[in-house]
C-alpha cells in the first residue's frame, strides 16, 4: 500500500511538473506573439459583416499597438507620408469649421498625393465651457465612422452641417445618424448601435483629458510636424501650407 501511495504521489508530481512546463511554454508563445503584433505597427485588419455581406476594414493606428480606446488620434493618409499635420478640433467649434472650410481641399489633396498624414484629436472644449453633450456625442460618432472605414467622409459632413455654437444639435443621436446617411455605406445597424450606446465614450473622455494636459488653449490647434502653424502672426493659407509640406518631402 505504501509503495502504491508513493507511486501515485510521484505520478501526481510528474503531472504537476508537466503542467507547469506547458504553462511556461504557453506564456513564452504568448509573449512572442505579442511582440510580433507590436512590430506590425498597429494596423488592425477586421472583417465586418454588413447587411449579410463581408467587407474588409483596415483601421489605421497612430502608434504601435494603439487603438481608438487608447486616446490615440484618428489618422487619415499614408503612414509613411513625409509630413504629419496634427489637428485638435471640436465638432461644435465654429473656428474649427472655418479652418475646415478653408483648408479641407488642400489637406485632402496632399493626403491623396501621399505627402501628408493628418492626425485628428477630437476634443470637447465647447461642451466643457457651454454645457451640453454635442462635442462628446459627435466625437463618439466620428470614432464609430472610423470603425466602418468612413471617418474622413463623416468628419467632413459634420463640419459642413455644423449647428450654431449655442445649439447642442449634435447631442441628438438621431441627428448624427441622419447625417451619416450622407456618407455612402456608413448608416447601418452597427453604426447606429455604436452611436446610441456611446461605444467610444471612454476614448472621448481620454482625448479631452489629454488636450487639457497638452498646454494648448483653444481649437483648432494645428501643428505641422510638431510646430504650430495656424493662428500665428503670419497667417497660414492653403498655398503656404502646400509650400511647408513640400519642404518636408
PDB file of C-alpha atoms in Angstrom:
ATOM      1  CA  UNK A   1       0.000   0.000   0.000  1.00  0.00           C
ATOM      2  CA  UNK A   2       2.771   2.410   0.911  1.00  0.00           C
ATOM      3  CA  UNK A   3       4.560   1.638  -2.335  1.00  0.00           C
ATOM      4  CA  UNK A   4       1.379   2.234  -4.309  1.00  0.00           C
ATOM      5  CA  UNK A   5       0.790   5.517  -2.493  1.00  0.00           C
ATOM      6  CA  UNK A   6       4.340   6.665  -3.246  1.00  0.00           C
ATOM      7  CA  UNK A   7       3.878   5.799  -6.918  1.00  0.00           C
ATOM      8  CA  UNK A   8       0.658   7.791  -7.038  1.00  0.00           C
ATOM      9  CA  UNK A   9       2.325  10.762  -5.374  1.00  0.00           C
ATOM     10  CA  UNK A  10       5.231  10.526  -7.831  1.00  0.00           C
ATOM     11  CA  UNK A  11       2.835  10.435 -10.779  1.00  0.00           C
ATOM     12  CA  UNK A  12       0.933  13.425  -9.414  1.00  0.00           C
ATOM     13  CA  UNK A  13       4.202  15.315  -9.003  1.00  0.00           C
ATOM     14  CA  UNK A  14       5.209  14.473 -12.548  1.00  0.00           C
ATOM     15  CA  UNK A  15       1.831  15.649 -13.857  1.00  0.00           C
ATOM     16  CA  UNK A  16       2.119  18.912 -11.921  1.00  0.00           C
ATOM     17  CA  UNK A  17       5.626  19.495 -13.280  1.00  0.00           C
ATOM     18  CA  UNK A  18       4.403  18.770 -16.811  1.00  0.00           C
ATOM     19  CA  UNK A  19       1.548  21.242 -16.397  1.00  0.00           C
ATOM     20  CA  UNK A  20       3.970  23.893 -15.131  1.00  0.00           C
ATOM     21  CA  UNK A  21       6.233  23.353 -18.125  1.00  0.00           C
ATOM     22  CA  UNK A  22       3.272  23.518 -20.506  1.00  0.00           C
ATOM     23  CA  UNK A  23       2.076  26.751 -18.896  1.00  0.00           C
ATOM     24  CA  UNK A  24       5.555  28.248 -19.144  1.00  0.00           C
ATOM     25  CA  UNK A  25       5.780  27.364 -22.842  1.00  0.00           C
ATOM     26  CA  UNK A  26       2.359  28.908 -23.427  1.00  0.00           C
ATOM     27  CA  UNK A  27       3.433  32.135 -21.714  1.00  0.00           C
ATOM     28  CA  UNK A  28       6.535  32.244 -23.900  1.00  0.00           C
ATOM     29  CA  UNK A  29       4.454  31.734 -27.061  1.00  0.00           C
ATOM     30  CA  UNK A  30       2.055  34.481 -25.965  1.00  0.00           C
ATOM     31  CA  UNK A  31       4.939  36.871 -25.295  1.00  0.00           C
ATOM     32  CA  UNK A  32       6.469  36.150 -28.713  1.00  0.00           C
ATOM     33  CA  UNK A  33       3.101  36.636 -30.389  1.00  0.00           C
ATOM     34  CA  UNK A  34       2.554  39.929 -28.578  1.00  0.00           C
ATOM     35  CA  UNK A  35       5.984  41.107 -29.678  1.00  0.00           C
ATOM     36  CA  UNK A  36       5.188  40.308 -33.299  1.00  0.00           C
ATOM     37  CA  UNK A  37       1.883  42.164 -33.052  1.00  0.00           C
ATOM     38  CA  UNK A  38       3.588  45.254 -31.721  1.00  0.00           C
ATOM     39  CA  UNK A  39       6.052  45.197 -34.609  1.00  0.00           C
ATOM     40  CA  UNK A  40       3.202  45.271 -37.120  1.00  0.00           C
ATOM     41  CA  UNK A  41       2.781  48.959 -36.308  1.00  0.00           C
ATOM     42  CA  UNK A  42      -0.764  48.858 -35.053  1.00  0.00           C
ATOM     43  CA  UNK A  43      -2.526  48.099 -38.327  1.00  0.00           C
ATOM     44  CA  UNK A  44      -5.633  46.131 -37.475  1.00  0.00           C
ATOM     45  CA  UNK A  45      -7.455  44.148 -40.113  1.00  0.00           C
ATOM     46  CA  UNK A  46     -11.030  43.307 -39.233  1.00  0.00           C
ATOM     47  CA  UNK A  47     -13.806  41.616 -41.117  1.00  0.00           C
ATOM     48  CA  UNK A  48     -17.132  43.349 -40.853  1.00  0.00           C
ATOM     49  CA  UNK A  49     -20.422  41.673 -41.619  1.00  0.00           C
ATOM     50  CA  UNK A  50     -22.723  44.342 -43.022  1.00  0.00           C
ATOM     51  CA  UNK A  51     -26.157  43.503 -44.343  1.00  0.00           C
ATOM     52  CA  UNK A  52     -25.179  39.878 -44.857  1.00  0.00           C
ATOM     53  CA  UNK A  53     -22.058  40.787 -46.863  1.00  0.00           C
ATOM     54  CA  UNK A  54     -18.465  40.682 -45.756  1.00  0.00           C
ATOM     55  CA  UNK A  55     -16.169  43.668 -46.146  1.00  0.00           C
ATOM     56  CA  UNK A  56     -12.561  44.260 -45.146  1.00  0.00           C
ATOM     57  CA  UNK A  57     -11.662  47.157 -42.915  1.00  0.00           C
ATOM     58  CA  UNK A  58      -8.115  48.332 -42.383  1.00  0.00           C
ATOM     59  CA  UNK A  59      -8.094  50.581 -39.330  1.00  0.00           C
ATOM     60  CA  UNK A  60      -5.033  52.816 -39.305  1.00  0.00           C
ATOM     61  CA  UNK A  61      -3.447  53.344 -35.913  1.00  0.00           C
ATOM     62  CA  UNK A  62      -1.141  56.127 -34.941  1.00  0.00           C
ATOM     63  CA  UNK A  63       1.302  54.238 -32.746  1.00  0.00           C
ATOM     64  CA  UNK A  64       2.396  50.714 -32.011  1.00  0.00           C
ATOM     65  CA  UNK A  65      -0.400  48.669 -30.516  1.00  0.00           C
ATOM     66  CA  UNK A  66      -2.637  51.703 -30.125  1.00  0.00           C
ATOM     67  CA  UNK A  67      -6.373  51.552 -30.647  1.00  0.00           C
ATOM     68  CA  UNK A  68      -9.203  54.036 -30.501  1.00  0.00           C
ATOM     69  CA  UNK A  69      -9.774  53.403 -26.786  1.00  0.00           C
ATOM     70  CA  UNK A  70      -6.141  54.312 -26.004  1.00  0.00           C
ATOM     71  CA  UNK A  71      -6.860  58.014 -26.679  1.00  0.00           C
ATOM     72  CA  UNK A  72      -4.756  57.925 -29.834  1.00  0.00           C
ATOM     73  CA  UNK A  73      -5.669  60.351 -32.623  1.00  0.00           C
ATOM     74  CA  UNK A  74      -7.579  59.204 -35.690  1.00  0.00           C
ATOM     75  CA  UNK A  75      -5.351  59.307 -38.744  1.00  0.00           C
ATOM     76  CA  UNK A  76      -6.057  59.954 -42.414  1.00  0.00           C
ATOM     77  CA  UNK A  77      -3.371  59.437 -45.045  1.00  0.00           C
ATOM     78  CA  UNK A  78      -0.414  57.161 -45.625  1.00  0.00           C
ATOM     79  CA  UNK A  79       1.628  56.116 -42.617  1.00  0.00           C
ATOM     80  CA  UNK A  80       4.909  56.865 -44.412  1.00  0.00           C
ATOM     81  CA  UNK A  81       3.913  60.367 -45.568  1.00  0.00           C
ATOM     82  CA  UNK A  82       6.868  62.766 -45.111  1.00  0.00           C
ATOM     83  CA  UNK A  83       4.809  65.313 -43.142  1.00  0.00           C
ATOM     84  CA  UNK A  84       2.249  64.983 -40.344  1.00  0.00           C
ATOM     85  CA  UNK A  85      -0.459  67.533 -39.615  1.00  0.00           C
ATOM     86  CA  UNK A  86      -1.802  67.339 -36.061  1.00  0.00           C
ATOM     87  CA  UNK A  87      -5.250  68.890 -35.622  1.00  0.00           C
ATOM     88  CA  UNK A  88      -7.081  69.420 -32.324  1.00  0.00           C
ATOM     89  CA  UNK A  89     -10.748  70.008 -33.137  1.00  0.00           C
ATOM     90  CA  UNK A  90     -14.191  70.162 -31.569  1.00  0.00           C
ATOM     91  CA  UNK A  91     -17.167  69.447 -33.839  1.00  0.00           C
ATOM     92  CA  UNK A  92     -19.137  72.250 -32.140  1.00  0.00           C
ATOM     93  CA  UNK A  93     -16.338  74.789 -32.620  1.00  0.00           C
ATOM     94  CA  UNK A  94     -17.138  77.486 -35.247  1.00  0.00           C
ATOM     95  CA  UNK A  95     -13.451  78.357 -35.715  1.00  0.00           C
ATOM     96  CA  UNK A  96     -12.769  74.674 -36.466  1.00  0.00           C
ATOM     97  CA  UNK A  97     -15.464  74.728 -39.137  1.00  0.00           C
ATOM     98  CA  UNK A  98     -13.846  77.845 -40.651  1.00  0.00           C
ATOM     99  CA  UNK A  99     -10.475  76.109 -40.705  1.00  0.00           C
ATOM    100  CA  UNK A 100     -12.002  73.058 -42.388  1.00  0.00           C
ATOM    101  CA  UNK A 101     -13.809  75.173 -44.969  1.00  0.00           C
ATOM    102  CA  UNK A 102     -10.604  76.958 -45.910  1.00  0.00           C
ATOM    103  CA  UNK A 103      -8.150  74.047 -45.831  1.00  0.00           C
ATOM    104  CA  UNK A 104     -10.192  70.875 -46.452  1.00  0.00           C
ATOM    105  CA  UNK A 105      -9.489  70.682 -50.176  1.00  0.00           C
ATOM    106  CA  UNK A 106      -5.773  71.316 -49.756  1.00  0.00           C
ATOM    107  CA  UNK A 107      -5.383  68.815 -46.930  1.00  0.00           C
ATOM    108  CA  UNK A 108      -7.297  66.066 -48.750  1.00  0.00           C
ATOM    109  CA  UNK A 109      -5.286  66.667 -51.924  1.00  0.00           C
ATOM    110  CA  UNK A 110      -1.977  66.406 -50.059  1.00  0.00           C
ATOM    111  CA  UNK A 111      -3.168  63.223 -48.343  1.00  0.00           C
ATOM    112  CA  UNK A 112      -4.128  61.620 -51.666  1.00  0.00           C
ATOM    113  CA  UNK A 113      -0.722  62.525 -53.094  1.00  0.00           C
ATOM    114  CA  UNK A 114       0.936  60.715 -50.184  1.00  0.00           C
ATOM    115  CA  UNK A 115       2.616  63.911 -48.985  1.00  0.00           C
ATOM    116  CA  UNK A 116       0.638  64.423 -45.770  1.00  0.00           C
ATOM    117  CA  UNK A 117      -0.799  62.371 -42.939  1.00  0.00           C
ATOM    118  CA  UNK A 118      -3.380  64.105 -40.757  1.00  0.00           C
ATOM    119  CA  UNK A 119      -3.937  63.081 -37.142  1.00  0.00           C
ATOM    120  CA  UNK A 120      -7.177  64.287 -35.557  1.00  0.00           C
ATOM    121  CA  UNK A 121      -7.555  64.742 -31.807  1.00  0.00           C
ATOM    122  CA  UNK A 122     -11.286  65.153 -31.190  1.00  0.00           C
ATOM    123  CA  UNK A 123     -11.842  67.260 -28.082  1.00  0.00           C
ATOM    124  CA  UNK A 124     -14.820  68.591 -26.123  1.00  0.00           C
ATOM    125  CA  UNK A 125     -13.934  72.172 -25.231  1.00  0.00           C
ATOM    126  CA  UNK A 126     -17.375  73.592 -26.189  1.00  0.00           C
ATOM    127  CA  UNK A 127     -19.255  71.096 -24.027  1.00  0.00           C
ATOM    128  CA  UNK A 128     -16.872  71.863 -21.187  1.00  0.00           C
ATOM    129  CA  UNK A 129     -17.363  75.624 -21.500  1.00  0.00           C
ATOM    130  CA  UNK A 130     -21.015  75.980 -22.570  1.00  0.00           C
ATOM    131  CA  UNK A 131     -22.523  72.719 -21.344  1.00  0.00           C
ATOM    132  CA  UNK A 132     -24.264  70.101 -23.439  1.00  0.00           C
ATOM    133  CA  UNK A 133     -23.147  66.806 -24.941  1.00  0.00           C
ATOM    134  CA  UNK A 134     -22.771  67.579 -28.646  1.00  0.00           C
ATOM    135  CA  UNK A 135     -18.981  67.620 -28.671  1.00  0.00           C
ATOM    136  CA  UNK A 136     -18.852  64.278 -26.867  1.00  0.00           C
ATOM    137  CA  UNK A 137     -21.508  62.564 -28.954  1.00  0.00           C
ATOM    138  CA  UNK A 138     -20.206  63.846 -32.286  1.00  0.00           C
ATOM    139  CA  UNK A 139     -16.675  62.689 -31.419  1.00  0.00           C
ATOM    140  CA  UNK A 140     -18.027  59.266 -30.444  1.00  0.00           C
ATOM    141  CA  UNK A 141     -19.969  59.064 -33.719  1.00  0.00           C
ATOM    142  CA  UNK A 142     -16.841  60.020 -35.667  1.00  0.00           C
ATOM    143  CA  UNK A 143     -14.982  57.171 -33.969  1.00  0.00           C
ATOM    144  CA  UNK A 144     -17.865  54.874 -34.943  1.00  0.00           C
ATOM    145  CA  UNK A 145     -17.420  56.058 -38.543  1.00  0.00           C
ATOM    146  CA  UNK A 146     -13.729  55.258 -38.183  1.00  0.00           C
ATOM    147  CA  UNK A 147     -14.656  51.679 -37.262  1.00  0.00           C
ATOM    148  CA  UNK A 148     -16.522  51.482 -40.568  1.00  0.00           C
ATOM    149  CA  UNK A 149     -13.662  53.000 -42.576  1.00  0.00           C
ATOM    150  CA  UNK A 150     -15.659  56.198 -43.187  1.00  0.00           C
ATOM    151  CA  UNK A 151     -14.092  58.660 -40.755  1.00  0.00           C
ATOM    152  CA  UNK A 152     -12.832  61.188 -43.295  1.00  0.00           C
ATOM    153  CA  UNK A 153     -16.184  61.396 -45.079  1.00  0.00           C
ATOM    154  CA  UNK A 154     -18.235  61.669 -41.888  1.00  0.00           C
ATOM    155  CA  UNK A 155     -15.797  64.178 -40.367  1.00  0.00           C
ATOM    156  CA  UNK A 156     -16.313  66.449 -43.366  1.00  0.00           C
ATOM    157  CA  UNK A 157     -20.102  66.009 -43.313  1.00  0.00           C
ATOM    158  CA  UNK A 158     -20.265  67.011 -39.641  1.00  0.00           C
ATOM    159  CA  UNK A 159     -18.425  70.260 -40.309  1.00  0.00           C
ATOM    160  CA  UNK A 160     -20.464  71.049 -43.404  1.00  0.00           C
ATOM    161  CA  UNK A 161     -23.603  70.639 -41.273  1.00  0.00           C
ATOM    162  CA  UNK A 162     -22.377  72.203 -38.037  1.00  0.00           C
ATOM    163  CA  UNK A 163     -25.178  73.828 -35.992  1.00  0.00           C
ATOM    164  CA  UNK A 164     -24.755  77.258 -34.359  1.00  0.00           C
ATOM    165  CA  UNK A 165     -22.433  77.108 -31.371  1.00  0.00           C
ATOM    166  CA  UNK A 166     -25.204  77.719 -28.846  1.00  0.00           C
ATOM    167  CA  UNK A 167     -27.349  74.915 -30.283  1.00  0.00           C
ATOM    168  CA  UNK A 168     -26.439  71.484 -28.985  1.00  0.00           C
ATOM    169  CA  UNK A 169     -27.898  69.655 -32.004  1.00  0.00           C
ATOM    170  CA  UNK A 170     -25.100  67.091 -32.155  1.00  0.00           C
ATOM    171  CA  UNK A 171     -26.206  65.745 -28.779  1.00  0.00           C
ATOM    172  CA  UNK A 172     -29.031  64.028 -30.671  1.00  0.00           C
ATOM    173  CA  UNK A 173     -28.230  60.534 -31.841  1.00  0.00           C
ATOM    174  CA  UNK A 174     -30.994  60.855 -34.433  1.00  0.00           C
ATOM    175  CA  UNK A 175     -29.293  63.914 -35.906  1.00  0.00           C
ATOM    176  CA  UNK A 176     -25.924  62.184 -36.092  1.00  0.00           C
ATOM    177  CA  UNK A 177     -27.451  59.101 -37.710  1.00  0.00           C
ATOM    178  CA  UNK A 178     -29.330  61.292 -40.196  1.00  0.00           C
ATOM    179  CA  UNK A 179     -26.036  62.935 -41.193  1.00  0.00           C
ATOM    180  CA  UNK A 180     -24.452  59.501 -41.559  1.00  0.00           C
ATOM    181  CA  UNK A 181     -26.960  58.945 -44.347  1.00  0.00           C
ATOM    182  CA  UNK A 182     -24.962  61.462 -46.395  1.00  0.00           C
ATOM    183  CA  UNK A 183     -21.962  59.084 -46.363  1.00  0.00           C
ATOM    184  CA  UNK A 184     -22.152  56.086 -48.661  1.00  0.00           C
ATOM    185  CA  UNK A 185     -22.024  52.805 -46.783  1.00  0.00           C
ATOM    186  CA  UNK A 186     -21.977  54.265 -43.262  1.00  0.00           C
ATOM    187  CA  UNK A 187     -25.503  54.143 -41.877  1.00  0.00           C
ATOM    188  CA  UNK A 188     -26.474  50.698 -40.682  1.00  0.00           C
ATOM    189  CA  UNK A 189     -27.175  48.627 -37.558  1.00  0.00           C
ATOM    190  CA  UNK A 190     -23.558  48.549 -36.366  1.00  0.00           C
ATOM    191  CA  UNK A 191     -23.062  52.291 -36.730  1.00  0.00           C
ATOM    192  CA  UNK A 192     -26.397  53.092 -35.079  1.00  0.00           C
ATOM    193  CA  UNK A 193     -25.673  50.811 -32.148  1.00  0.00           C
ATOM    194  CA  UNK A 194     -22.221  52.384 -31.760  1.00  0.00           C
ATOM    195  CA  UNK A 195     -23.754  55.886 -31.708  1.00  0.00           C
ATOM    196  CA  UNK A 196     -26.656  55.051 -29.402  1.00  0.00           C
ATOM    197  CA  UNK A 197     -24.534  53.051 -26.944  1.00  0.00           C
ATOM    198  CA  UNK A 198     -21.687  55.581 -26.836  1.00  0.00           C
ATOM    199  CA  UNK A 199     -19.217  52.803 -27.647  1.00  0.00           C
ATOM    200  CA  UNK A 200     -16.211  55.151 -27.696  1.00  0.00           C
ATOM    201  CA  UNK A 201     -17.265  57.464 -24.857  1.00  0.00           C
ATOM    202  CA  UNK A 202     -14.259  56.471 -22.726  1.00  0.00           C
ATOM    203  CA  UNK A 203     -11.921  57.308 -25.602  1.00  0.00           C
ATOM    204  CA  UNK A 204     -13.633  60.695 -25.982  1.00  0.00           C
ATOM    205  CA  UNK A 205     -13.095  61.417 -22.291  1.00  0.00           C
ATOM    206  CA  UNK A 206      -9.426  60.476 -22.593  1.00  0.00           C
ATOM    207  CA  UNK A 207      -8.847  62.666 -25.637  1.00  0.00           C
ATOM    208  CA  UNK A 208     -10.457  65.584 -23.815  1.00  0.00           C
ATOM    209  CA  UNK A 209      -8.297  64.994 -20.756  1.00  0.00           C
ATOM    210  CA  UNK A 210      -5.157  64.737 -22.898  1.00  0.00           C
ATOM    211  CA  UNK A 211      -5.993  68.059 -24.561  1.00  0.00           C
ATOM    212  CA  UNK A 212      -6.232  69.771 -21.176  1.00  0.00           C
ATOM    213  CA  UNK A 213      -2.821  68.366 -20.250  1.00  0.00           C
ATOM    214  CA  UNK A 214      -1.251  69.345 -23.590  1.00  0.00           C
ATOM    215  CA  UNK A 215      -0.919  73.049 -22.791  1.00  0.00           C
ATOM    216  CA  UNK A 216      -2.937  74.054 -25.862  1.00  0.00           C
ATOM    217  CA  UNK A 217      -5.638  76.582 -25.051  1.00  0.00           C
ATOM    218  CA  UNK A 218      -8.031  76.654 -27.987  1.00  0.00           C
ATOM    219  CA  UNK A 219      -9.400  74.882 -31.026  1.00  0.00           C
ATOM    220  CA  UNK A 220      -8.425  74.489 -33.699  1.00  0.00           C
ATOM    221  CA  UNK A 221      -4.805  73.917 -32.756  1.00  0.00           C
ATOM    222  CA  UNK A 222      -2.833  72.905 -35.840  1.00  0.00           C
ATOM    223  CA  UNK A 223       0.733  71.595 -35.821  1.00  0.00           C
ATOM    224  CA  UNK A 224       2.924  70.564 -38.748  1.00  0.00           C
ATOM    225  CA  UNK A 225       5.471  68.036 -37.550  1.00  0.00           C
ATOM    226  CA  UNK A 226       5.024  69.400 -34.035  1.00  0.00           C
ATOM    227  CA  UNK A 227       5.316  73.095 -34.954  1.00  0.00           C
ATOM    228  CA  UNK A 228       2.293  75.387 -34.530  1.00  0.00           C
ATOM    229  CA  UNK A 229       1.350  76.791 -37.950  1.00  0.00           C
ATOM    230  CA  UNK A 230      -2.172  78.197 -37.513  1.00  0.00           C
ATOM    231  CA  UNK A 231      -3.291  81.362 -35.751  1.00  0.00           C
ATOM    232  CA  UNK A 232       0.177  82.885 -35.673  1.00  0.00           C
ATOM    233  CA  UNK A 233       1.226  86.399 -36.646  1.00  0.00           C
ATOM    234  CA  UNK A 234       1.958  85.105 -40.161  1.00  0.00           C
ATOM    235  CA  UNK A 235      -1.395  83.757 -41.411  1.00  0.00           C
ATOM    236  CA  UNK A 236      -1.485  80.247 -42.830  1.00  0.00           C
ATOM    237  CA  UNK A 237      -3.027  79.903 -46.281  1.00  0.00           C
ATOM    238  CA  UNK A 238      -3.645  76.857 -48.474  1.00  0.00           C
ATOM    239  CA  UNK A 239      -0.725  77.945 -50.652  1.00  0.00           C
ATOM    240  CA  UNK A 240       1.656  78.383 -47.707  1.00  0.00           C
ATOM    241  CA  UNK A 241       0.568  75.015 -46.274  1.00  0.00           C
ATOM    242  CA  UNK A 242       1.420  73.353 -49.593  1.00  0.00           C
ATOM    243  CA  UNK A 243       4.800  75.075 -49.544  1.00  0.00           C
ATOM    244  CA  UNK A 244       5.547  73.961 -45.988  1.00  0.00           C
ATOM    245  CA  UNK A 245       4.579  70.354 -46.781  1.00  0.00           C
ATOM    246  CA  UNK A 246       6.636  70.382 -49.979  1.00  0.00           C
ATOM    247  CA  UNK A 247       9.687  71.382 -47.947  1.00  0.00           C
ATOM    248  CA  UNK A 248       9.283  68.178 -45.940  1.00  0.00           C
ATOM    249  CA  UNK A 249       9.460  65.916 -48.989  1.00  0.00           C
TER     250      UNK A 249
END
